[in-house]
Short mmCIF file of C-alpha atoms in Angstrom, two decimals:
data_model
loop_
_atom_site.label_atom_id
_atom_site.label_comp_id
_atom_site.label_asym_id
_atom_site.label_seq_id
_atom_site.Cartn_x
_atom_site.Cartn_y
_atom_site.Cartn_z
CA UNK A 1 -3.78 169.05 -178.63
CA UNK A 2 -1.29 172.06 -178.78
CA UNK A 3 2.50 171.89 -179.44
CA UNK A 4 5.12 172.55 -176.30
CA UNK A 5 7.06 174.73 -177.32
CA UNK A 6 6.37 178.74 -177.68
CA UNK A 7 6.06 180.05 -181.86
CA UNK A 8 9.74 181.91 -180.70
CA UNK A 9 10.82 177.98 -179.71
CA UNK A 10 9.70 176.99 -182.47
CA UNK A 11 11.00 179.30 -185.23
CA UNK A 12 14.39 178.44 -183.59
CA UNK A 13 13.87 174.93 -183.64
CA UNK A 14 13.26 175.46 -187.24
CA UNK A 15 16.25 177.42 -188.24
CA UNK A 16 18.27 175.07 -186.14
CA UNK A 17 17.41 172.66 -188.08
CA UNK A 18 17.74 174.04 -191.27
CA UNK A 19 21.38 174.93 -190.14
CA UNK A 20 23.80 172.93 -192.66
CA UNK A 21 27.23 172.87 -191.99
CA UNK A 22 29.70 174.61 -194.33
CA UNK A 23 32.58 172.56 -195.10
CA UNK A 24 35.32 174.74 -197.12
CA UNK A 25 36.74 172.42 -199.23
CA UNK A 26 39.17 175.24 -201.16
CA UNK A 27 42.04 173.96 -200.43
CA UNK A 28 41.31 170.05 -201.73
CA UNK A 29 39.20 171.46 -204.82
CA UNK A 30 40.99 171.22 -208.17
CA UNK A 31 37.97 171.23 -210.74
CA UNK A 32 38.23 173.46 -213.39
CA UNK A 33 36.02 176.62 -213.75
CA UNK A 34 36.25 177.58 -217.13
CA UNK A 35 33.08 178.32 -219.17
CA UNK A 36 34.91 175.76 -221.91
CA UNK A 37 35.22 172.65 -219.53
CA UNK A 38 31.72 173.75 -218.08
CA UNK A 39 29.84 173.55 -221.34
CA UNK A 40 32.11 170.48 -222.18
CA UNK A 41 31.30 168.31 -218.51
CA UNK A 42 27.51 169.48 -219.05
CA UNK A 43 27.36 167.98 -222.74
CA UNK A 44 27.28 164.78 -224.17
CA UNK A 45 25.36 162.36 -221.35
CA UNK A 46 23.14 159.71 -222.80
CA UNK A 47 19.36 159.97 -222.25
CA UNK A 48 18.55 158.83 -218.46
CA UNK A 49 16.06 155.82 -218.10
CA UNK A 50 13.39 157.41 -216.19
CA UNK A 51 11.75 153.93 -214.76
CA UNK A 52 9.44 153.97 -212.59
CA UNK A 53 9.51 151.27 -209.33
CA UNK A 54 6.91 148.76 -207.86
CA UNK A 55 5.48 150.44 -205.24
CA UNK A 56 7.63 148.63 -201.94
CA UNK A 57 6.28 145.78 -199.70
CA UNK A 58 6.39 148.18 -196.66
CA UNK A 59 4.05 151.31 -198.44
CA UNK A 60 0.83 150.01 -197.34
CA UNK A 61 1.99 149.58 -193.82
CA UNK A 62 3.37 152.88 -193.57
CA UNK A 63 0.00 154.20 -195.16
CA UNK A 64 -2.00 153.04 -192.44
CA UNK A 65 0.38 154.45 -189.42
CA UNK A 66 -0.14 157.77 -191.88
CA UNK A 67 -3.54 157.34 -191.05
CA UNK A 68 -3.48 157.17 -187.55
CA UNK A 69 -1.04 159.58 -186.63
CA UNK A 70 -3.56 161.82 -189.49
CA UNK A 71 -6.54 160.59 -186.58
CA UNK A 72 -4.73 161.71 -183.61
CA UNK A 73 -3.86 165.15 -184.61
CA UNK A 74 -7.15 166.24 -185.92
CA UNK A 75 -6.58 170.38 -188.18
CA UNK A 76 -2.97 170.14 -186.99
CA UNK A 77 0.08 170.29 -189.54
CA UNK A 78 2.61 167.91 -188.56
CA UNK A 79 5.92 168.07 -189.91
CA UNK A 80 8.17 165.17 -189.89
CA UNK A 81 12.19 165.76 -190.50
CA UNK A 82 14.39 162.92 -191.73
CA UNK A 83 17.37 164.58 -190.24
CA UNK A 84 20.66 166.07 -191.97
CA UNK A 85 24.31 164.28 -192.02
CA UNK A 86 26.28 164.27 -189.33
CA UNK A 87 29.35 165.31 -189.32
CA UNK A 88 32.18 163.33 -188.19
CA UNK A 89 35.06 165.79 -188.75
CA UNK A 90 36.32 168.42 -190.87
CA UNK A 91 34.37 167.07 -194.49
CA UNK A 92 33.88 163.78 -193.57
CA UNK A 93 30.57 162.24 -192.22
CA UNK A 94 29.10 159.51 -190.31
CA UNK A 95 26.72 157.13 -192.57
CA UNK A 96 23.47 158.57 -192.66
CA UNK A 97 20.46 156.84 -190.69
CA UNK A 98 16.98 158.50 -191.17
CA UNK A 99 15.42 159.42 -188.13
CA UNK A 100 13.12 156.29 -186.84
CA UNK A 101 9.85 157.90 -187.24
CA UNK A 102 10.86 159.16 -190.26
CA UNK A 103 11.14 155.84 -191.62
CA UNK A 104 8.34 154.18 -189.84
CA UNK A 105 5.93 157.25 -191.36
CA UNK A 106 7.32 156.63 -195.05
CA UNK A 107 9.19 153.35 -195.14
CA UNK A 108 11.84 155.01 -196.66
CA UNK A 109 15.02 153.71 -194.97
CA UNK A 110 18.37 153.14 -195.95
CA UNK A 111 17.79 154.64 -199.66
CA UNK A 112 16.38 157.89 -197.74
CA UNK A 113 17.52 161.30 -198.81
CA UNK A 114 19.12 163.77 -196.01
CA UNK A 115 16.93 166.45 -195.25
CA UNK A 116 13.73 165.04 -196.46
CA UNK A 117 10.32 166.13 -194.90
CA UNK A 118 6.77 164.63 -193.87
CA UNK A 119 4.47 166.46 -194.06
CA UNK A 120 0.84 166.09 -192.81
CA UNK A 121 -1.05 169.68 -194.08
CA UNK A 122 -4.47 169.36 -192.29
CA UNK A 123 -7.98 169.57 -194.36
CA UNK A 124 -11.36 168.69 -193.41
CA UNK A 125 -11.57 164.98 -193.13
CA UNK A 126 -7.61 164.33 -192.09
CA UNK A 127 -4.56 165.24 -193.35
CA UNK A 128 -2.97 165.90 -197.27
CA UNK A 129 0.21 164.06 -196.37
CA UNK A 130 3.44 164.94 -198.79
CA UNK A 131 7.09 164.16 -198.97
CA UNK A 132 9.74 166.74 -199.81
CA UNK A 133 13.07 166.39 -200.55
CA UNK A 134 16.05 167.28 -202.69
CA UNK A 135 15.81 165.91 -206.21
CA UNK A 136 17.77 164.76 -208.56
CA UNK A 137 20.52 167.55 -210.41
CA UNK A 138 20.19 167.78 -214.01
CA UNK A 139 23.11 167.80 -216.39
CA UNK A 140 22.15 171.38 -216.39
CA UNK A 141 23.71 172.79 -213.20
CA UNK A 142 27.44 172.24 -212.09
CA UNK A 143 25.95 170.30 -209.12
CA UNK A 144 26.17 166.76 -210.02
CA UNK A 145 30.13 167.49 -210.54
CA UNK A 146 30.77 169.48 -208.38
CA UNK A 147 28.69 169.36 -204.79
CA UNK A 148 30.72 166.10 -203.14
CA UNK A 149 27.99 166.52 -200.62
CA UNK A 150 25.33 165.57 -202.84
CA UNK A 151 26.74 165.38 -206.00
CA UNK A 152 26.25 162.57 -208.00
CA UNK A 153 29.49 162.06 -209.30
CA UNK A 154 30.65 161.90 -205.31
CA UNK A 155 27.82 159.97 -203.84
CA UNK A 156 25.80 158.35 -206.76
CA UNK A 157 22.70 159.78 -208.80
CA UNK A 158 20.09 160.65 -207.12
CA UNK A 159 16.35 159.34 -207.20
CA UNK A 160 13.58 161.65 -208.88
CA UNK A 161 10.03 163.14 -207.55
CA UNK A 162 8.21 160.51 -209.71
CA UNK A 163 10.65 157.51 -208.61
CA UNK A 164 10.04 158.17 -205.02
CA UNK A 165 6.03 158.70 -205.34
CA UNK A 166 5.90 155.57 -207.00
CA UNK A 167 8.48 153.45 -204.65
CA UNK A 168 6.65 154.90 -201.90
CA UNK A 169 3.25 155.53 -202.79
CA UNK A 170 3.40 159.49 -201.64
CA UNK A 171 3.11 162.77 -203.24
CA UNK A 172 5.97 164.35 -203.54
CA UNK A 173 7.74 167.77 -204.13
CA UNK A 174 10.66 169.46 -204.63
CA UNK A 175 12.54 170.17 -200.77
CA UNK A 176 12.28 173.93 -202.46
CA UNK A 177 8.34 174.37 -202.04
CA UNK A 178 8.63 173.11 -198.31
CA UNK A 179 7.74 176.44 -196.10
CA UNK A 180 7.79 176.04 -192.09
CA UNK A 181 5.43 177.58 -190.16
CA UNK A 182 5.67 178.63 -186.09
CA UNK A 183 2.55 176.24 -186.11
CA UNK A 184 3.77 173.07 -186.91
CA UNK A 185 3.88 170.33 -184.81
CA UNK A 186 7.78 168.50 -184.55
CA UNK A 187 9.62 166.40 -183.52
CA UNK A 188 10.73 168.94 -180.80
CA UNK A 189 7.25 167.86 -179.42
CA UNK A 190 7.01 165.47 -176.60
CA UNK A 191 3.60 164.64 -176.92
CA UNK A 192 4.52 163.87 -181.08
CA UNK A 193 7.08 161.64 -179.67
CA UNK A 194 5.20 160.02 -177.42
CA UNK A 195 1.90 159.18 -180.05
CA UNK A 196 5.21 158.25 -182.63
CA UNK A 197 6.68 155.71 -180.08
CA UNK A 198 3.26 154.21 -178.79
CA UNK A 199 2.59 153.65 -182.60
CA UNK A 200 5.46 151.00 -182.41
CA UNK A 201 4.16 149.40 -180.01
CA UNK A 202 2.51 146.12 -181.59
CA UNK A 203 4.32 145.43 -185.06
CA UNK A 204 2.44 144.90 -188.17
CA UNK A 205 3.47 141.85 -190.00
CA UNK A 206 5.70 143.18 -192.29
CA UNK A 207 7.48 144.58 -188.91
CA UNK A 208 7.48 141.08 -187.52
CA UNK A 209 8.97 139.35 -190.64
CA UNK A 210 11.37 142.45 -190.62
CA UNK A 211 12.32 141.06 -186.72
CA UNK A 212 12.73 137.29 -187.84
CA UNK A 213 15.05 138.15 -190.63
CA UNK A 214 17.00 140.48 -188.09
CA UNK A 215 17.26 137.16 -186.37
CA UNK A 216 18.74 135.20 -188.63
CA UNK A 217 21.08 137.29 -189.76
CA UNK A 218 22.22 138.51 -186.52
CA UNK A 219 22.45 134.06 -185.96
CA UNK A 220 24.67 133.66 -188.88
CA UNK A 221 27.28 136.59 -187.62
CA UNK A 222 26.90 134.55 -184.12
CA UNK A 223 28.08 131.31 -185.37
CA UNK A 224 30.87 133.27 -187.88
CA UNK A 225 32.10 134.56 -184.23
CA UNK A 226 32.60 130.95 -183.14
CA UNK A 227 34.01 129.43 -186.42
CA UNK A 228 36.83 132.27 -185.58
CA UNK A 229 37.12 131.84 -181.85
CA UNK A 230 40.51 129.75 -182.69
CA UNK A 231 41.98 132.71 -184.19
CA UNK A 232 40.59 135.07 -182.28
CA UNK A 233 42.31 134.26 -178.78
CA UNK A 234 45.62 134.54 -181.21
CA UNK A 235 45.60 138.76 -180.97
CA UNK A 236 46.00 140.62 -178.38
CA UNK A 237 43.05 142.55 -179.05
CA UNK A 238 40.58 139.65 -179.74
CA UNK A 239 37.80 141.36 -179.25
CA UNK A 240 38.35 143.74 -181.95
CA UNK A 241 38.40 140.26 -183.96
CA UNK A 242 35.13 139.24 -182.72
CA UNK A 243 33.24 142.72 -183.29
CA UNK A 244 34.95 142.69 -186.83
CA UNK A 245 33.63 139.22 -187.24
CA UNK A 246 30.01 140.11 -186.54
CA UNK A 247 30.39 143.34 -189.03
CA UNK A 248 31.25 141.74 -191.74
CA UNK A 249 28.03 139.76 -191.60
CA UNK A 250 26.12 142.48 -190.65
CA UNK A 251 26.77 144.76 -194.07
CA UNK A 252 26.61 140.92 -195.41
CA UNK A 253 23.13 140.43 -194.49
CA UNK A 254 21.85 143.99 -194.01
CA UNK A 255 22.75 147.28 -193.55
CA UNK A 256 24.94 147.63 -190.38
CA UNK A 257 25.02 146.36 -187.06
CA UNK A 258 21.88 147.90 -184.98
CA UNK A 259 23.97 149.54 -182.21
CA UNK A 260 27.89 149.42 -181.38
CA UNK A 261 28.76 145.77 -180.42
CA UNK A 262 29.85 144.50 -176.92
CA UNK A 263 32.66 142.06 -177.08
CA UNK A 264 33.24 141.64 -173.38
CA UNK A 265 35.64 138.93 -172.81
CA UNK A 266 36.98 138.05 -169.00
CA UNK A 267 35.93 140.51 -166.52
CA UNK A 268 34.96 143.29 -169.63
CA UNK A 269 32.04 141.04 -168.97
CA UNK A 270 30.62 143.10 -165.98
CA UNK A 271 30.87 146.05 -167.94
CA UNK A 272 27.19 146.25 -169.24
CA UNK A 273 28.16 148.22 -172.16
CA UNK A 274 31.49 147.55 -172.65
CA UNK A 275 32.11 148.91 -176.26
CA UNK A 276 35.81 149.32 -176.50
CA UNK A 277 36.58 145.84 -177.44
CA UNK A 278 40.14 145.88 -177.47
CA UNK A 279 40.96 143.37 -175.12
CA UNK A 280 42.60 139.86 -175.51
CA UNK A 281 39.77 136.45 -175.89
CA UNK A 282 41.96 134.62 -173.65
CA UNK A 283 40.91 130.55 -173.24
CA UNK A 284 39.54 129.50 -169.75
CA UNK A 285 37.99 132.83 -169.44
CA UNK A 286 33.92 133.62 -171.25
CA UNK A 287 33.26 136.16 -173.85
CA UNK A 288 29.87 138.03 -173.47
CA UNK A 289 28.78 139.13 -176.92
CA UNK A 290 25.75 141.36 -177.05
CA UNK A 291 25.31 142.38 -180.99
CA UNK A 292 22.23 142.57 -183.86
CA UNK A 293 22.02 143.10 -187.08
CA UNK A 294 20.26 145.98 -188.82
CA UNK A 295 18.23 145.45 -191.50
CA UNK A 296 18.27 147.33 -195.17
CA UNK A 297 14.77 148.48 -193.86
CA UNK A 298 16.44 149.48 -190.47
CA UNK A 299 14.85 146.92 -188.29
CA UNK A 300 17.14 145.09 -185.67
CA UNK A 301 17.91 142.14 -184.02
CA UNK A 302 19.29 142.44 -179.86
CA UNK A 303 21.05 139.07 -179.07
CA UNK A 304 23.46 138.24 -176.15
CA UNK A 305 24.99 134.74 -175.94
CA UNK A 306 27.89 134.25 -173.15
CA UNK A 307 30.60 131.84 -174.73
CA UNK A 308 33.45 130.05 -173.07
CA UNK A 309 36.28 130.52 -175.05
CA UNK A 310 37.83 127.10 -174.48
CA UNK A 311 34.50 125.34 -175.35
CA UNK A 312 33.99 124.50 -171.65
CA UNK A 313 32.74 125.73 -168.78
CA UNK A 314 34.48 125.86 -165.79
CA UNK A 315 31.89 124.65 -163.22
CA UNK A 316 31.54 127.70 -161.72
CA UNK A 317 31.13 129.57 -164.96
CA UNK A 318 28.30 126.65 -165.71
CA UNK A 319 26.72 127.32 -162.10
CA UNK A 320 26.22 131.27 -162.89
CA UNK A 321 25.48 130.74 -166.77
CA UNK A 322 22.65 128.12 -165.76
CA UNK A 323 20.95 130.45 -162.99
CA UNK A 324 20.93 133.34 -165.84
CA UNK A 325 19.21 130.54 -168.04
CA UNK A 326 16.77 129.62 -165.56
CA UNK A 327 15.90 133.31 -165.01
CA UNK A 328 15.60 133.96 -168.68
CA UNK A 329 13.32 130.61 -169.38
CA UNK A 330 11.25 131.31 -166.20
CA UNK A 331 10.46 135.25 -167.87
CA UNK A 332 9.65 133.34 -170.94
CA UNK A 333 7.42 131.41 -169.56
CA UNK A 334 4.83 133.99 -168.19
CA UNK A 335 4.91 136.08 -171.55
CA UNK A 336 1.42 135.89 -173.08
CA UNK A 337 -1.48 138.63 -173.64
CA UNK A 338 -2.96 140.46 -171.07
CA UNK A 339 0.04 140.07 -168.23
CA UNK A 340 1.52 143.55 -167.11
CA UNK A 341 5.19 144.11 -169.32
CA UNK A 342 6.97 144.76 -165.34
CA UNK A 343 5.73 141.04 -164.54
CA UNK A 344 8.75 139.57 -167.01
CA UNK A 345 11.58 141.84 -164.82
CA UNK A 346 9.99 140.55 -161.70
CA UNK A 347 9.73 136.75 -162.52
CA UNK A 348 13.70 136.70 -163.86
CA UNK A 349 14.47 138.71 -160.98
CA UNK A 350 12.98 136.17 -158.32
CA UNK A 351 15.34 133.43 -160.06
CA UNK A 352 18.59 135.69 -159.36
CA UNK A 353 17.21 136.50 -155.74
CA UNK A 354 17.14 132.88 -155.12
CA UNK A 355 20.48 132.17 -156.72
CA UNK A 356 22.24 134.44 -155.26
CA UNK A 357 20.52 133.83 -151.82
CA UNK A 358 21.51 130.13 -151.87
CA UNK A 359 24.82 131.12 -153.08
CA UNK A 360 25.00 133.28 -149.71
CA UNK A 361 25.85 136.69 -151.12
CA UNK A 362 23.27 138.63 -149.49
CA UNK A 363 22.88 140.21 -145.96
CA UNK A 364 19.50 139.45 -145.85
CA UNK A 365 16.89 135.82 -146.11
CA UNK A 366 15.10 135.61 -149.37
CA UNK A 367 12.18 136.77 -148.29
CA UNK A 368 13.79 140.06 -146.97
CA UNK A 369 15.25 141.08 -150.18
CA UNK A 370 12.40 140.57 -152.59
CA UNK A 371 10.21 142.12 -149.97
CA UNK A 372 11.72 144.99 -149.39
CA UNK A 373 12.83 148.16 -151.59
CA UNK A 374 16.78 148.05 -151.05
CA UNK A 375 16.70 144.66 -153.20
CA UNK A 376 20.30 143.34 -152.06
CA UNK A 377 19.83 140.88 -154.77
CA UNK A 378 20.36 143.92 -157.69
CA UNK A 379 23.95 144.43 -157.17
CA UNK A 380 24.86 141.83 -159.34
CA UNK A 381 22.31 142.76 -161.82
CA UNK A 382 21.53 146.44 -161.83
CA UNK A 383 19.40 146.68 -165.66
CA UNK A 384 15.77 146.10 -166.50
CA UNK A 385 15.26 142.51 -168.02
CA UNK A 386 13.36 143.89 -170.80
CA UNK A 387 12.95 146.29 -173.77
CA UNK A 388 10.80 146.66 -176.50
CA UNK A 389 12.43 146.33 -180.03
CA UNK A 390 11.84 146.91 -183.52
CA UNK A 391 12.95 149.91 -185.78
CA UNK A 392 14.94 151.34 -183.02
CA UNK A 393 16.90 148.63 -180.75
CA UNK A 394 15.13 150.56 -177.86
CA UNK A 395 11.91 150.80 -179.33
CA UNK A 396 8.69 152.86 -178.13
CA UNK A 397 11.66 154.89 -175.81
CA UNK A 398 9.06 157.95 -175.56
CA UNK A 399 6.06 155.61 -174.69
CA UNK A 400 3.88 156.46 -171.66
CA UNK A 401 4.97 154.38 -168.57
CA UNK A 402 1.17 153.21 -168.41
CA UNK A 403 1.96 151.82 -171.96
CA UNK A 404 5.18 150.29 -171.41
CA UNK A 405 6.65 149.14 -168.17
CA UNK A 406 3.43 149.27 -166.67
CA UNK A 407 1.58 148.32 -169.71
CA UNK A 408 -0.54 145.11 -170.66
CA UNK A 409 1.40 142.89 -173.16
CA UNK A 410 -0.67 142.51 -176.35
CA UNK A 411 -0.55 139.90 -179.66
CA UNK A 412 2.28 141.71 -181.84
CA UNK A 413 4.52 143.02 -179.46
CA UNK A 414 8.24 142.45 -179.60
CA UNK A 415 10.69 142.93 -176.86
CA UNK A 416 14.09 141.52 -175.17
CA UNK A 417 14.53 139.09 -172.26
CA UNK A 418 17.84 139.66 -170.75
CA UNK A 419 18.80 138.93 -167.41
CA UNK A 420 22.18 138.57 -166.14
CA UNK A 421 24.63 138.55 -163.22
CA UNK A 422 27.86 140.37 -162.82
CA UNK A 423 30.45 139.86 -160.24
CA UNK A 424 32.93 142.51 -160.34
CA UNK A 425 36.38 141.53 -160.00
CA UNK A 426 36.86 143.90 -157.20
CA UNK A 427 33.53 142.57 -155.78
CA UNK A 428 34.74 141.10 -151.83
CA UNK A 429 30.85 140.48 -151.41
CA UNK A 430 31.67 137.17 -153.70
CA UNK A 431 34.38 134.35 -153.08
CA UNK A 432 37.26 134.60 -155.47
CA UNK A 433 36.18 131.88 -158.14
CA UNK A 434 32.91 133.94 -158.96
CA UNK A 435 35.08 137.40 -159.47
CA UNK A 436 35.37 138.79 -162.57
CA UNK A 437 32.71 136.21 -164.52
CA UNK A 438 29.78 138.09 -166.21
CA UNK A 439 27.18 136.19 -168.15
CA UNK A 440 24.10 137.53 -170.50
CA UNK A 441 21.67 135.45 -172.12
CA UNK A 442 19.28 138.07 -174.45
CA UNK A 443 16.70 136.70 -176.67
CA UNK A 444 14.01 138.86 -178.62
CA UNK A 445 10.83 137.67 -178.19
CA UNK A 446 6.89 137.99 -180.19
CA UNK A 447 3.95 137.82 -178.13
CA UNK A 448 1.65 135.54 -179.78
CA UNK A 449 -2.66 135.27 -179.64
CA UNK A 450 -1.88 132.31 -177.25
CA UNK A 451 1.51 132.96 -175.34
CA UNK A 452 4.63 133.80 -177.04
CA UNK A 453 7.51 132.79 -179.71
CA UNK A 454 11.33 133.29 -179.19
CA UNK A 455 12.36 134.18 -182.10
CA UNK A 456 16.02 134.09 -181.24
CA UNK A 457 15.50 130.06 -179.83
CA UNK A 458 17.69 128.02 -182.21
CA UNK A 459 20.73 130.37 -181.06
CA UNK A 460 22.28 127.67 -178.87
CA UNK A 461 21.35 128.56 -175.51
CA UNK A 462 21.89 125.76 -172.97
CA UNK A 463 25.26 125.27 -171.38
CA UNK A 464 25.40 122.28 -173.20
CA UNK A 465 24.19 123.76 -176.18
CA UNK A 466 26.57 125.91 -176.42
CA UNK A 467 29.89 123.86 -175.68
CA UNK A 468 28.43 121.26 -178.32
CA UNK A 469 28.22 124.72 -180.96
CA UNK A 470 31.81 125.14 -180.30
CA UNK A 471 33.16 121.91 -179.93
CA UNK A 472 31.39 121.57 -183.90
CA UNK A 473 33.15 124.23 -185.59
CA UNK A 474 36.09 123.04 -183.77
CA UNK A 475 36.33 120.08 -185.36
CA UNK A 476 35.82 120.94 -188.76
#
């Protein structure tokens, strides 16, 4: 198959993303230049222990998606970019996150180095694959002092050629020796995308142990959220307590939280990604709290649980949160191999059609709106029920539609359940008690040989469930 983009698109791509930003940092830089303190910082260091590590539990894995990205792309060099830094402003950055296929090719993760590169160089039976990237400074060059970019004095020392080979079981050179050519094959490519998403697919079970421990954690920042619902409703700006709550545990437990947390209390609720959080928690109103942990080996979890902050439900905040349940637990229930990935959006949604039909908030019977394209039932839930997840929280993004939402669910496969209803405060379609309540229930769920697992399950879930979590750390 050929690349998408012309060799003039290409070369640009290239240089575009070779482009480093220059940061002048004259005005902040007081290290001295003489040859005297030179020759003095150079001198003097102790012998480094060159070590070598255990090759990592992830290596093989990423060996064999090597090898079948290597089988797809048969005399083609592929060349896979880690990404650079990004800047944040003036000389400051944001934390650096590999890019996911990246890390899925190498399972090199959080410990990656910026501006690293895969690369597959084609030969007769398959690919020579080989990772470059920047080394390790000697004591020999003003670097290690002096570069706060990648200097280890500034960021820490730096792993070797021979460290990395080993940790990772690749070949490795210096980031020097790495030549592009108008021939490769990028990430600039759609159809490289689309092979590098499809290969996510169905985890391998270090990816599904990965997904279970993304779990947990992500369950122990839930239940340090409730411990602290008492002093959360105290500040005005609550919800800044609550997302702080859950990142603590998330750099805790694993490397950061997997995407920006939603801490949607009162009507924030029927914001679906309300990210601001910097609203009160006020009591008598719920809290929709849609957050995951991400994993040192970048995996994350995708949770929602819908509290009330009081530890009760009003009964109309019990009516909606129990239709969302029974929409959630009816998608669950037709999850196994060989069903079509759409059929989990359309079971949950023919528990809200019914709801909201009985409730009498449509213009049209039952029958009408699930029969017919305009789908009055959607207002108060306009998102998909479903998503796959895994290294990215939307996982597989770049998939085919034949392979995802129309695709055939298959042992291995991990993905969200999510439905929800949202009545806008605004919303005259509604009487006044259901205004402004918005309730989530997200769990991420394995497809199993038999049927599937939610992995997410001893998250209280239940309406009584979850007044019986609070009412706990209530009384202790």
């Amino acid at each position: 198959m050929s690349t998408s983009n012309t060799p003039a698109e290409s070369a640009a791509l290239v240089a575009e993303a070779n482009e480093a930003v220059v940061i002048d940092n004259s005005n902040r830089s007081t290290t001295p230049t003489s040859e005297a303190f030179t020759s003095f910082i150079m001198s003097n260091w102790a012998d480094r222990e060159d070590s070598l590590p255990p090759l990592r539990e992830q290596a093989p894995f990423a060996a064999r998606r090597r090898a079948e990205l290597s089988r797809r792309y048969p005399g083609q060099r592929l060349v896979i970019r880690s990404g650079e830094m990004k800047q944040r402003s003036n000389d400051t950055f944001y934390e650096y996150r590999a890019h996911s296929a990246f890390s899925h090719l190498t399972g090199w993760a959080t410990d990656s180095e910026p501006g690293s590169v895969l690369v597959f160089e084609p030969t007769p039976t398959g690919h020579d694959v080989t990772l470059y990237f920047r080394e390790r400074a000697g004591r020999d060059s003003d670097e290690f002092y002096a570069n706060p970019e990648i200097g280890e004095f500034w960021i820490g020392p730096r792993p070797s050629l021979t460290q990395v080979s080993a940790d990772l079981g690749l070949p490795t050179l210096a980031l020097a020796e790495f030549a592009p050519t108008e021939a490769d094959v990028t990430l600039a490519d759609t159809q490289l995308l689309q092979d590098l998403s499809e290969l996510r697919l169905v985890k391998d079970p270090y990816e599904i142990q990965q997904m279970r421990d993304a779990v947990a954690a992500t369950a122990r920042g839930f239940d340090d959220i409730v411990a602290q619902l008492p002093s959360i409703t105290d500040h005005s700006r609550g919800e800044r307590l609550v997302e702080g709550a859950f990142h603590n545990r998330a750099r805790l437990d694993g490397n950061a939280v997997g995407y920006e947390t939603i801490a949607a209390s009162g009507s924030h609720a029927c914001i679906l990604h309300w990210t601001r959080n910097d609203g009160p928690v006020t009591p008598g109103d719920l809290i929709l709290i849609d957050a995951g942990v991400e994993l040192d080996s970048l995996y994350t979890a995708d949770i929602t649980r819908t509290l009330p902050i009081n530890g009760t439900f009003s009964p109309t905040q019990r009516q909606v949160y129990e239709a969302v349940r029974e929409a959630a637990d009816a998608a669950l229930a037709v999850v196994r191999p060989g069903i079509k990935f759409r059929e989990i959006h359309a079971t949950a949604m023919n528990v809200i059609a019914r709801y909201t039909s009985e409730w009498g908030f449509l213009p049209v019977s039952l029958e009408d709106t699930l029969g017919s394209d305009v789908q009055y039932h959607r207002r108060y839930m306009v998102h998909g029920t479903s998503h796959h997840l895994g290294i990215d929280v939307h996982d597989c993004a770049q998939a085919r539609r034949d392979l995802y939402l129309e695709g055939t669910l298959e042992a291995g496969m991990v993905f969200t359940i999510e439905p929800g209803l949202y009545f806008q405060p605004d919303d005259l379609t509604v009487p006044a008690e259901f205004r402004g309540i918005g309730v989530r229930i997200e769990d991420d769920i394995l497809v199993t040989e038999t049927g599937a697992e939610n992995l997410s399950a001893y998250i209280p879930r239940t309406a009584d469930e979850v007044e019986a979590w609070i009412a706990r750390h209530n009384a202790s």
